[in-house]
Coordinates of C-alpha atoms and ligand atoms in Angstrom, one line a residue:
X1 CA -34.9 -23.8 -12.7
X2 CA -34.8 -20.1 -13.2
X3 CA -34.6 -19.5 -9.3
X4 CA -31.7 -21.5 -9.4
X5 CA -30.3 -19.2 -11.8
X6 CA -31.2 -16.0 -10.6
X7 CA -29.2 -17.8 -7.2
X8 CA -26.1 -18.3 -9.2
X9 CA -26.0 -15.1 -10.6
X10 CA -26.4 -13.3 -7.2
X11 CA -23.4 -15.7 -5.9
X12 CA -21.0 -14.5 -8.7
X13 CA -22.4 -10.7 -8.5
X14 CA -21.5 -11.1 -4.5
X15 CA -18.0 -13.0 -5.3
X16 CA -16.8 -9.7 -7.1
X17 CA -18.5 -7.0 -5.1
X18 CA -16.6 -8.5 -2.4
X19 CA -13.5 -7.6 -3.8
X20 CA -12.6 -3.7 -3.0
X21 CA -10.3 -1.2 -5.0
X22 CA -8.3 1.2 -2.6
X23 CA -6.9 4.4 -4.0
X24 CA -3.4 5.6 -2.6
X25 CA -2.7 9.2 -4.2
X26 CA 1.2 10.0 -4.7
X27 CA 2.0 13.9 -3.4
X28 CA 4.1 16.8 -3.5
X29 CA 2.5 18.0 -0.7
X30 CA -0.4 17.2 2.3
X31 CA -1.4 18.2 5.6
X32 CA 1.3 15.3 6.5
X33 CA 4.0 16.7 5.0
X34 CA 6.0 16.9 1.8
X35 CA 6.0 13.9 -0.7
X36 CA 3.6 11.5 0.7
X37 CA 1.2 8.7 -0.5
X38 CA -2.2 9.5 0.9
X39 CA -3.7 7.6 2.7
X40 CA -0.1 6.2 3.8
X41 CA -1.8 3.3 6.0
X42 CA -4.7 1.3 4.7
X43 CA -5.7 -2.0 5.5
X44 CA -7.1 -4.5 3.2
X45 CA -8.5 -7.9 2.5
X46 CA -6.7 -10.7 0.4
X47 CA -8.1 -10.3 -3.1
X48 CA -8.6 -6.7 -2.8
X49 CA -6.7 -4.1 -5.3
X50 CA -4.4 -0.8 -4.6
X51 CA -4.7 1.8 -7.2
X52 CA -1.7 4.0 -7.2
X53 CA -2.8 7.4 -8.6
X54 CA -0.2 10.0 -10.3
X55 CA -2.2 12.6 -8.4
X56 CA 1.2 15.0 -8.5
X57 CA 4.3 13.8 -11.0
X58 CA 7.6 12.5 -10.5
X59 CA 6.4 9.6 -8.4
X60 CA 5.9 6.0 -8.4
X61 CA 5.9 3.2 -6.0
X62 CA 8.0 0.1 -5.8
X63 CA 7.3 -2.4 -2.7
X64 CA 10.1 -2.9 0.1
X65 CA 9.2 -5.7 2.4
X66 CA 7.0 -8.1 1.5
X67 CA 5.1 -11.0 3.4
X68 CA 7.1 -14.3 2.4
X69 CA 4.9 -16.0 -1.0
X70 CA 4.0 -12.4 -1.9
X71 CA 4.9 -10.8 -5.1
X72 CA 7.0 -7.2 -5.5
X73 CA 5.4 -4.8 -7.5
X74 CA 6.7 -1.6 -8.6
X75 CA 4.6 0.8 -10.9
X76 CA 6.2 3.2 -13.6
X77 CA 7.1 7.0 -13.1
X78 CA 3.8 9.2 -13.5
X79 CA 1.3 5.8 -14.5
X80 CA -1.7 4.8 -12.7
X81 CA -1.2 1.1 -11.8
X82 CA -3.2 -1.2 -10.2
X83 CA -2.0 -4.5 -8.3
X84 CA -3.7 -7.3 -6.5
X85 CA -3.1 -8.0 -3.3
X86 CA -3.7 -11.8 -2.5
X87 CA -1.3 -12.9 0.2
X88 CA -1.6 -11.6 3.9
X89 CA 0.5 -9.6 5.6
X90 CA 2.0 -6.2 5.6
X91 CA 4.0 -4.6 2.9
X92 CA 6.2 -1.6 3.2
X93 CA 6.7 0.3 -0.3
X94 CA 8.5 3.3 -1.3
X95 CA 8.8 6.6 -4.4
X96 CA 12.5 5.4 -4.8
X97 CA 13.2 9.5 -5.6
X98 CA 12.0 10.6 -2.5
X99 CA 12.8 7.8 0.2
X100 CA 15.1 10.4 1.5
X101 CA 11.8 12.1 2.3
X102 CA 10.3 9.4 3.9
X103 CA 7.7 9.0 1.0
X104 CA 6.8 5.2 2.1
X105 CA 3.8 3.6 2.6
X106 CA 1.5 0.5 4.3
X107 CA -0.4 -1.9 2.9
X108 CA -1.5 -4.4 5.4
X109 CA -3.8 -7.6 3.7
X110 CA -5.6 -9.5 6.5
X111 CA -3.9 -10.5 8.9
X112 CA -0.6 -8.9 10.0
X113 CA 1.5 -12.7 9.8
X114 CA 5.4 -10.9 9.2
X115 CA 4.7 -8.1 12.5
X116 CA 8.2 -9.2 13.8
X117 CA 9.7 -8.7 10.5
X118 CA 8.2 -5.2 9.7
X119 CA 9.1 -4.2 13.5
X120 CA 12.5 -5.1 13.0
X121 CA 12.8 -3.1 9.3
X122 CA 11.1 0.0 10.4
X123 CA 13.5 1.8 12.6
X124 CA 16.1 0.4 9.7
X125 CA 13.6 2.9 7.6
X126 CA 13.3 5.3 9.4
X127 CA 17.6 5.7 10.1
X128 CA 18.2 6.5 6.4
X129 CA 15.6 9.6 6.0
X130 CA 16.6 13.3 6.0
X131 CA 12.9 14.7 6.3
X132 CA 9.7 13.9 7.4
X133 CA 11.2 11.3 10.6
X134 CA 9.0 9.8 12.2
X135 CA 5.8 8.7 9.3
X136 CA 6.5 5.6 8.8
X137 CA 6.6 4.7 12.5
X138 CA 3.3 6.3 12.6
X139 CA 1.8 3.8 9.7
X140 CA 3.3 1.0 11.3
X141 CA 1.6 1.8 14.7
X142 CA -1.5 1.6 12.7
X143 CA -1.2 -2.4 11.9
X144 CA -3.5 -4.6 13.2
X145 CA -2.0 -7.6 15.2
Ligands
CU1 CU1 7.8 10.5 -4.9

């Protein structure tokens, strides 16, 4: 009986180790460039959680494309915020002050199931920035197919 326990309680202590938090700083300034979300790429696993950190202020990120089922999320101007990430696919977010700047980013969540979509929408992206060309065709040639 108590084995059976001790099972159960590894099961559910596996269940939520399982489960990873990524941390995406938002930046004046990196080796990259000027405002930039560090790491601007990650991939992830459905379940997992982004961390948005107000590392620098006068940032925040609001999500562009999203896989189809998924939901937006945008967090508030100089707030840590934290979202869950449970339907795969890629999403494309943004700091809406400095898009101009190319300050996007790439979560990708399993598998990469909207890859035509986010092809399509990158050069559209990428047309509308002033500085900093060029980054977010470098994230996207980062996603797993
Ligand atoms: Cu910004």
């Amino acid at each position: 009986m108590k084995i059976v326990k001790i099972m159960a309680a590894t099961a559910l202590l596996c269940a939520f180790a399982s489960a990873k938090d990524y941390e995406v700083k938002m930046l004046d300034v990196n080796e990259e460039g000027t405002m930039v979300f560090e790491p601007g790429f990650i991939h992830i696993q459905k379940g997992d959680t982004v961390t948005f950190v107000p590392t620098h202020k006068t940032h925040w990120a609001k999500s562009v494309v999203i896989p189809d089922g998924a939901s937006k999320f945008e967090s508030k101007l100089d707030e840590k915020a934290t979202f869950k990430f449970d339907v795969e696919g890629v999403y494309i977010y943004e700091c809406p002050p400095h898009k101009m700047m190319n300050m996007l980013g790439i979560i990708q969540v399993g598998k990469a199931v909207n890859a035509v979509k986010i092809k399509e929408v990158v050069p559209r992206l990428e047309k509308r920035v002033s500085e900093n060309q060029g980054r977010l065709e470098r994230y996207a040639k980062q996603i797993k197919e």
